[in-house]
PDB file of C-alpha atoms in Angstrom:
ATOM      1  CA  GLY Q  27      45.187 134.741-189.748  1.00 48.00           C
ATOM      2  CA  GLY Q  28      42.102 136.599-188.391  1.00 54.00           C
ATOM      3  CA  VAL Q  29      41.681 137.604-184.620  1.00 50.00           C
ATOM      4  CA  ASP Q  30      40.796 134.720-182.452  1.00 51.00           C
ATOM      5  CA  ILE Q  31      37.534 135.636-180.518  1.00 54.00           C
ATOM      6  CA  SER Q  32      36.516 132.595-179.326  1.00 51.00           C
ATOM      7  CA  PHE Q  33      37.477 133.617-175.676  1.00 41.00           C
ATOM      8  CA  LEU Q  34      34.659 136.004-175.616  1.00 49.00           C
ATOM      9  CA  PHE Q  35      32.144 132.926-176.277  1.00 53.00           C
ATOM     10  CA  ASP Q  36      33.668 131.194-173.432  1.00 46.00           C
ATOM     11  CA  ILE Q  37      33.154 134.306-171.242  1.00 46.00           C
ATOM     12  CA  LEU Q  38      29.396 134.437-172.316  1.00 52.00           C
ATOM     13  CA  MET Q  39      28.753 131.077-171.458  1.00 51.00           C
ATOM     14  CA  ALA Q  40      30.543 131.013-168.376  1.00 42.00           C
ATOM     15  CA  SER Q  41      28.950 134.394-167.124  1.00 55.00           C
ATOM     16  CA  PRO Q  42      26.001 133.962-164.470  1.00 58.00           C
ATOM     17  CA  VAL Q  43      24.570 136.827-165.488  1.00 66.00           C
ATOM     18  CA  ASP Q  44      22.944 138.170-168.772  1.00 78.00           C
ATOM     19  CA  LEU Q  45      25.692 140.106-170.404  1.00 82.00           C
ATOM     20  CA  PHE Q  46      23.862 141.377-173.294  1.00 85.00           C
ATOM     21  CA  ARG Q  47      21.274 143.078-171.033  1.00 87.00           C
ATOM     22  CA  LEU Q  48      24.176 144.561-168.982  1.00 88.00           C
ATOM     23  CA  TYR Q  49      25.503 146.016-172.170  1.00 89.00           C
ATOM     24  CA  GLY Q  50      22.358 147.563-173.041  1.00 90.00           C
ATOM     25  CA  GLU Q  51      22.084 149.096-169.900  1.00 92.00           C
ATOM     26  CA  LYS Q  52      25.480 150.474-170.191  1.00 92.00           C
ATOM     27  CA  LYS Q  53      25.042 151.904-173.266  1.00 93.00           C
ATOM     28  CA  GLU Q  54      21.798 153.558-172.186  1.00 94.00           C
ATOM     29  CA  LEU Q  55      23.273 154.953-169.363  1.00 94.00           C
ATOM     30  CA  ASP Q  56      26.367 156.313-171.470  1.00 93.00           C
ATOM     31  CA  ASP Q  57      23.903 157.792-173.929  1.00 95.00           C
ATOM     32  CA  HIS Q  58      21.469 159.532-171.145  1.00 95.00           C
ATOM     33  CA  PRO Q  59      23.367 159.687-167.933  1.00 94.00           C
ATOM     34  CA  ILE Q  60      21.453 159.955-164.733  1.00 93.00           C
ATOM     35  CA  GLN Q  61      21.413 163.377-163.098  1.00 91.00           C
ATOM     36  CA  HIS Q  62      23.761 163.782-160.163  1.00 93.00           C
ATOM     37  CA  ILE Q  63      25.089 160.021-160.908  1.00 96.00           C
ATOM     38  CA  THR Q  64      28.447 158.804-162.493  1.00 96.00           C
ATOM     39  CA  VAL Q  65      28.028 154.968-162.796  1.00 96.00           C
ATOM     40  CA  ARG Q  66      30.342 152.395-164.503  1.00 94.00           C
ATOM     41  CA  PRO Q  67      30.866 148.681-164.356  1.00 93.00           C
ATOM     42  CA  ASP Q  68      34.035 147.351-162.600  1.00 93.00           C
ATOM     43  CA  PRO Q  69      36.453 146.196-165.424  1.00 90.00           C
ATOM     44  CA  SER Q  70      37.496 143.009-163.300  1.00 89.00           C
ATOM     45  CA  ASP Q  71      33.954 142.008-162.090  1.00 89.00           C
ATOM     46  CA  ILE Q  72      30.821 143.028-164.374  1.00 87.00           C
ATOM     47  CA  GLN Q  73      28.453 142.163-161.519  1.00 90.00           C
ATOM     48  CA  THR Q  74      29.930 144.994-159.632  1.00 94.00           C
ATOM     49  CA  TRP Q  75      28.989 148.606-160.647  1.00 95.00           C
ATOM     50  CA  HIS Q  76      30.627 151.602-158.797  1.00 97.00           C
ATOM     51  CA  TYR Q  77      28.531 154.739-158.959  1.00 97.00           C
ATOM     52  CA  VAL Q  78      29.313 158.355-157.465  1.00 97.00           C
ATOM     53  CA  VAL Q  79      26.148 160.734-156.300  1.00 96.00           C
ATOM     54  CA  ALA Q  80      27.493 164.334-156.715  1.00 94.00           C
ATOM     55  CA  ASP Q  81      26.392 167.753-157.039  1.00 87.00           C
ATOM     56  CA  LEU Q  82      23.216 167.641-154.909  1.00 88.00           C
ATOM     57  CA  ILE Q  83      21.866 171.116-154.576  1.00 79.00           C
ATOM     58  CA  ASP Q  84      20.771 170.007-151.035  1.00 80.00           C
ATOM     59  CA  ASP Q  85      22.576 171.801-148.382  1.00 82.00           C
ATOM     60  CA  VAL Q  86      23.126 169.094-146.322  1.00 90.00           C
ATOM     61  CA  TYR Q  87      25.042 166.934-149.144  1.00 91.00           C
ATOM     62  CA  ARG Q  88      26.495 170.137-150.877  1.00 89.00           C
ATOM     63  CA  GLY Q  89      30.000 169.706-151.979  1.00 90.00           C
ATOM     64  CA  GLY Q  90      29.770 165.736-151.292  1.00 94.00           C
ATOM     65  CA  TYR Q  91      30.949 162.987-153.290  1.00 96.00           C
ATOM     66  CA  PHE Q  92      29.196 159.748-152.173  1.00 95.00           C
ATOM     67  CA  TRP Q  93      30.812 156.505-153.745  1.00 96.00           C
ATOM     68  CA  GLY Q  94      28.814 153.334-153.797  1.00 95.00           C
ATOM     69  CA  VAL Q  95      28.475 150.019-155.267  1.00 95.00           C
ATOM     70  CA  VAL Q  96      25.948 147.880-156.890  1.00 94.00           C
ATOM     71  CA  ARG Q  97      26.428 144.095-156.705  1.00 93.00           C
ATOM     72  CA  LEU Q  98      24.060 142.229-159.187  1.00 91.00           C
ATOM     73  CA  SER Q  99      22.768 138.759-158.109  1.00 86.00           C
ATOM     74  CA  GLN Q 100      23.457 135.832-160.223  1.00 84.00           C
ATOM     75  CA  GLU Q 101      19.947 135.817-161.180  1.00 84.00           C
ATOM     76  CA  TYR Q 102      19.588 139.525-162.244  1.00 86.00           C
ATOM     77  CA  PRO Q 103      17.366 140.809-163.388  1.00 84.00           C
ATOM     78  CA  ALA Q 104      15.229 138.218-161.976  1.00 83.00           C
ATOM     79  CA  LYS Q 105      16.372 138.949-158.539  1.00 83.00           C
ATOM     80  CA  PRO Q 106      17.194 142.239-156.736  1.00 83.00           C
ATOM     81  CA  PRO Q 107      20.788 143.356-156.284  1.00 88.00           C
ATOM     82  CA  SER Q 108      22.551 144.964-153.399  1.00 90.00           C
ATOM     83  CA  VAL Q 109      23.448 148.477-153.311  1.00 92.00           C
ATOM     84  CA  TYR Q 110      25.771 150.016-150.735  1.00 93.00           C
ATOM     85  CA  ILE Q 111      27.129 153.424-149.938  1.00 94.00           C
ATOM     86  CA  LYS Q 112      30.905 153.126-149.216  1.00 94.00           C
ATOM     87  CA  THR Q 113      31.634 157.164-148.458  1.00 94.00           C
ATOM     88  CA  PRO Q 114      30.640 157.774-144.941  1.00 92.00           C
ATOM     89  CA  TRP Q 115      27.288 159.919-145.274  1.00 90.00           C
ATOM     90  CA  SER Q 116      25.341 159.405-142.205  1.00 86.00           C
ATOM     91  CA  THR Q 117      24.694 157.192-139.342  1.00 78.00           C
ATOM     92  CA  VAL Q 118      23.930 154.383-141.669  1.00 80.00           C
ATOM     93  CA  PRO Q 119      26.721 151.983-141.814  1.00 79.00           C
ATOM     94  CA  ALA Q 120      28.512 151.194-145.068  1.00 77.00           C
ATOM     95  CA  SER Q 121      28.046 147.765-144.993  1.00 76.00           C
ATOM     96  CA  THR Q 122      24.137 148.260-144.889  1.00 82.00           C
ATOM     97  CA  ASP Q 123      22.073 146.996-148.028  1.00 83.00           C
ATOM     98  CA  LEU Q 124      20.342 149.813-149.305  1.00 84.00           C
ATOM     99  CA  VAL Q 125      17.636 148.019-151.200  1.00 78.00           C
ATOM    100  CA  PRO Q 126      15.399 146.873-148.412  1.00 74.00           C
ATOM    101  CA  ALA Q 127      15.881 150.201-146.720  1.00 71.00           C
ATOM    102  CA  MET Q 128      14.940 152.106-149.695  1.00 70.00           C
ATOM    103  CA  SER Q 129      11.598 150.411-149.689  1.00 56.00           C
ATOM    104  CA  PRO Q 130      10.759 147.167-148.481  1.00 51.00           C
ATOM    105  CA  ALA Q 131       7.381 146.944-150.098  1.00 53.00           C
ATOM    106  CA  ASP Q 132       9.048 147.413-153.549  1.00 51.00           C
ATOM    107  CA  MET Q 133      11.163 144.282-153.062  1.00 52.00           C
ATOM    108  CA  ASN Q 134       8.041 142.069-152.680  1.00 56.00           C
ATOM    109  CA  ARG Q 135       7.000 143.709-156.194  1.00 64.00           C
ATOM    110  CA  TRP Q 136      10.566 143.313-157.892  1.00 70.00           C
ATOM    111  CA  GLU Q 137      10.306 143.011-161.690  1.00 70.00           C
ATOM    112  CA  SER Q 138      12.832 142.044-164.278  1.00 73.00           C
ATOM    113  CA  LEU Q 139      11.942 145.479-166.086  1.00 77.00           C
ATOM    114  CA  TRP Q 140      13.673 147.482-163.066  1.00 82.00           C
ATOM    115  CA  THR Q 141      17.529 148.393-164.037  1.00 89.00           C
ATOM    116  CA  ILE Q 142      20.738 149.828-162.808  1.00 93.00           C
ATOM    117  CA  ARG Q 143      19.200 153.233-163.559  1.00 94.00           C
ATOM    118  CA  SER Q 144      16.022 152.991-161.727  1.00 90.00           C
ATOM    119  CA  ILE Q 145      17.807 151.551-158.867  1.00 90.00           C
ATOM    120  CA  LEU Q 146      20.277 154.540-158.592  1.00 93.00           C
ATOM    121  CA  GLU Q 147      17.494 157.034-159.166  1.00 92.00           C
ATOM    122  CA  ARG Q 148      15.909 155.338-155.820  1.00 88.00           C
ATOM    123  CA  VAL Q 149      19.251 156.089-154.277  1.00 91.00           C
ATOM    124  CA  VAL Q 150      18.986 159.813-154.809  1.00 90.00           C
ATOM    125  CA  ALA Q 151      15.457 159.501-153.499  1.00 88.00           C
ATOM    126  CA  PHE Q 152      16.263 157.549-150.709  1.00 88.00           C
ATOM    127  CA  LEU Q 153      19.093 160.205-149.637  1.00 89.00           C
ATOM    128  CA  THR Q 154      16.643 162.903-149.821  1.00 86.00           C
ATOM    129  CA  ASP Q 155      14.208 160.894-147.553  1.00 86.00           C
ATOM    130  CA  ILE Q 156      16.980 160.328-145.020  1.00 86.00           C
ATOM    131  CA  ARG Q 157      17.727 164.338-144.920  1.00 84.00           C
ATOM    132  CA  GLN Q 158      14.182 165.113-144.378  1.00 85.00           C
ATOM    133  CA  THR Q 159      13.931 162.677-141.529  1.00 84.00           C
ATOM    134  CA  SER Q 160      16.999 163.260-139.562  1.00 87.00           C
ATOM    135  CA  SER Q 161      17.652 165.153-136.375  1.00 89.00           C
ATOM    136  CA  PRO Q 162      19.749 168.345-136.340  1.00 90.00           C
ATOM    137  CA  GLU Q 163      22.586 166.923-134.747  1.00 91.00           C
ATOM    138  CA  ALA Q 164      22.352 164.216-137.382  1.00 90.00           C
ATOM    139  CA  LEU Q 165      22.538 166.999-140.247  1.00 91.00           C
ATOM    140  CA  ARG Q 166      25.355 168.623-138.953  1.00 92.00           C
ATOM    141  CA  GLN Q 167      27.203 165.274-138.942  1.00 92.00           C
ATOM    142  CA  MET Q 168      26.278 164.671-142.425  1.00 92.00           C
ATOM    143  CA  ARG Q 169      27.465 168.074-143.392  1.00 92.00           C
ATOM    144  CA  LYS Q 170      30.695 167.252-142.110  1.00 93.00           C
ATOM    145  CA  PHE Q 171      30.781 163.866-143.938  1.00 94.00           C
ATOM    146  CA  ALA Q 172      29.866 165.761-147.178  1.00 93.00           C
ATOM    147  CA  SER Q 173      32.930 168.224-146.755  1.00 93.00           C
ATOM    148  CA  LYS Q 174      35.301 165.172-146.200  1.00 94.00           C
ATOM    149  CA  SER Q 175      33.610 162.774-148.659  1.00 95.00           C
ATOM    150  CA  LEU Q 176      36.072 163.347-151.707  1.00 95.00           C
ATOM    151  CA  ALA Q 177      39.193 163.124-149.894  1.00 94.00           C
ATOM    152  CA  PHE Q 178      38.089 160.110-148.057  1.00 95.00           C
ATOM    153  CA  ASN Q 179      37.140 158.524-151.390  1.00 95.00           C
ATOM    154  CA  CYS Q 180      40.431 159.253-152.922  1.00 95.00           C
ATOM    155  CA  ARG Q 181      42.433 157.419-150.113  1.00 94.00           C
ATOM    156  CA  ASP Q 182      41.269 154.160-151.734  1.00 94.00           C
ATOM    157  CA  PHE Q 183      42.819 152.743-154.605  1.00 94.00           C
ATOM    158  CA  LYS Q 184      39.661 151.235-156.150  1.00 95.00           C
ATOM    159  CA  PHE Q 185      37.895 154.681-156.348  1.00 96.00           C
ATOM    160  CA  ARG Q 186      41.084 155.807-157.781  1.00 95.00           C
ATOM    161  CA  LEU Q 187      40.896 153.274-160.571  1.00 95.00           C
ATOM    162  CA  MET Q 188      37.340 153.838-161.214  1.00 96.00           C
ATOM    163  CA  PHE Q 189      36.957 157.627-161.004  1.00 96.00           C
ATOM    164  CA  PRO Q 190      40.366 158.987-162.081  1.00 95.00           C
ATOM    165  CA  GLU Q 191      38.647 162.261-163.267  1.00 95.00           C
ATOM    166  CA  LEU Q 192      37.263 162.710-159.372  1.00 95.00           C
ATOM    167  CA  VAL Q 193      40.922 162.334-158.474  1.00 94.00           C
ATOM    168  CA  ASN Q 194      41.868 165.119-160.611  1.00 94.00           C
ATOM    169  CA  VAL Q 195      39.008 167.319-158.859  1.00 93.00           C
ATOM    170  CA  HIS Q 196      40.528 166.705-155.623  1.00 93.00           C
ATOM    171  CA  ARG Q 197      44.073 167.447-156.702  1.00 92.00           C
ATOM    172  CA  GLU Q 198      42.518 170.723-158.181  1.00 91.00           C
ATOM    173  CA  ARG Q 199      40.973 171.531-154.878  1.00 85.00           C
ATOM    174  CA  ILE Q 200      44.413 171.202-153.076  1.00 88.00           C
ATOM    175  CA  GLN Q 201      46.033 173.346-155.480  1.00 86.00           C
ATOM    176  CA  LEU Q 202      43.179 176.207-154.986  1.00 84.00           C
ATOM    177  CA  GLN Q 203      43.816 176.075-151.344  1.00 79.00           C
ATOM    178  CA  MET Q 204      47.688 176.258-151.468  1.00 74.00           C
ATOM    179  CA  PRO Q 205      47.791 179.485-153.110  1.00 61.00           C
ATOM    180  CA  THR Q 206      45.570 181.069-150.321  1.00 53.00           C
ATOM    181  CA  GLN Q 207      47.524 179.481-147.675  1.00 49.00           C
ATOM    182  CA  GLY Q 208      50.689 180.764-149.101  1.00 49.00           C
ATOM    183  CA  SER Q 209      49.272 184.207-149.633  1.00 45.00           C
ATOM    184  CA  GLN Q 210      48.407 184.286-145.880  1.00 45.00           C
ATOM    185  CA  THR Q 211      51.941 182.959-144.976  1.00 45.00           C
ATOM    186  CA  ASN Q 212      53.386 185.929-147.009  1.00 43.00           C
ATOM    187  CA  VAL Q 213      51.006 188.452-145.197  1.00 34.00           C
ATOM    188  CA  ASP Q 214      51.867 187.160-141.923  1.00 41.00           C
ATOM    189  CA  ASP Q 215      55.712 187.335-142.852  1.00 46.00           C
ATOM    190  CA  ALA Q 216      54.980 190.899-144.117  1.00 39.00           C
ATOM    191  CA  VAL Q 217      53.422 191.900-140.831  1.00 33.00           C
ATOM    192  CA  ARG Q 218      56.231 190.529-138.559  1.00 44.00           C
ATOM    193  CA  THR Q 219      58.756 192.123-140.813  1.00 43.00           C
ATOM    194  CA  ARG Q 220      56.926 195.342-140.474  1.00 43.00           C
ATOM    195  CA  ASP Q 221      56.994 194.965-136.861  1.00 48.00           C
ATOM    196  CA  ILE Q 222      60.793 194.516-136.148  1.00 50.00           C
ATOM    197  CA  LEU Q 223      62.058 196.993-138.735  1.00 50.00           C
ATOM    198  CA  PRO Q 224      62.513 199.717-136.171  1.00 55.00           C
ATOM    199  CA  LEU Q 225      64.376 197.347-133.796  1.00 54.00           C
ATOM    200  CA  VAL Q 226      66.588 196.289-136.646  1.00 52.00           C
ATOM    201  CA  ALA Q 227      67.077 199.730-137.455  1.00 58.00           C
ATOM    202  CA  LEU Q 228      67.891 200.968-133.557  1.00 57.00           C
ATOM    203  CA  ILE Q 229      70.364 197.906-133.448  1.00 62.00           C
ATOM    204  CA  VAL Q 230      72.205 199.248-136.606  1.00 56.00           C
ATOM    205  CA  PHE Q 231      72.466 202.789-135.642  1.00 56.00           C
ATOM    206  CA  LEU Q 232      73.746 201.830-131.990  1.00 59.00           C
ATOM    207  CA  SER Q 233      76.207 199.655-133.729  1.00 64.00           C
ATOM    208  CA  ILE Q 234      77.556 202.311-136.252  1.00 60.00           C
ATOM    209  CA  ILE Q 235      77.621 204.743-132.796  1.00 60.00           C
ATOM    210  CA  ILE Q 236      79.738 202.068-130.915  1.00 62.00           C
ATOM    211  CA  GLU Q 237      82.132 201.465-133.880  1.00 59.00           C
ATOM    212  CA  TYR Q 238      82.388 205.220-134.131  1.00 55.00           C
ATOM    213  CA  PHE Q 239      83.744 205.993-130.701  1.00 60.00           C
ATOM    214  CA  ARG Q 240      85.998 203.021-130.456  1.00 61.00           C
TER     215      ARG Q 240
END
């Protein structure tokens, strides 16, 4: 008895998207990763791809991990996907489809030659454009979002499932903070102990004197 792979044929026939195209895109992304981006397909839905933008050198986004989703249309690549950033990062709501926002004119020239790679490269460029046109107050808020982004992401089960290595990064960050906090606590305890030692010594001395003259 050989292995029955007939179910693969059923999946291929039932899928509304070009799986062979997506497999080729995934292999190309695995072989040549996009700078600053980790991307992988959802194991339960080939039309949904999760990505994280990180390690941006821009001071506004430094330290941030921005998790997003690319949802492919059933006609992909004939029609464009929808792109979202789930992590709070600016005043743009998480429910906003970034594809029209990134460049409305380009959507009128959508071509099947566009790929998940080219889409995500535009996301990074879009983040840069937003940063350059934001007010000082908005930039301060974006820095706060970036500093809290990984902790925010790790509270989501789907993120933990898709990016377990980043969950480990978050845990390591917490562990690095704990010794520092512990060391500071030890220092504070030592200071308090030093301050009360003379009083303790006086109490002990007086106790000895009182006991001696009884």
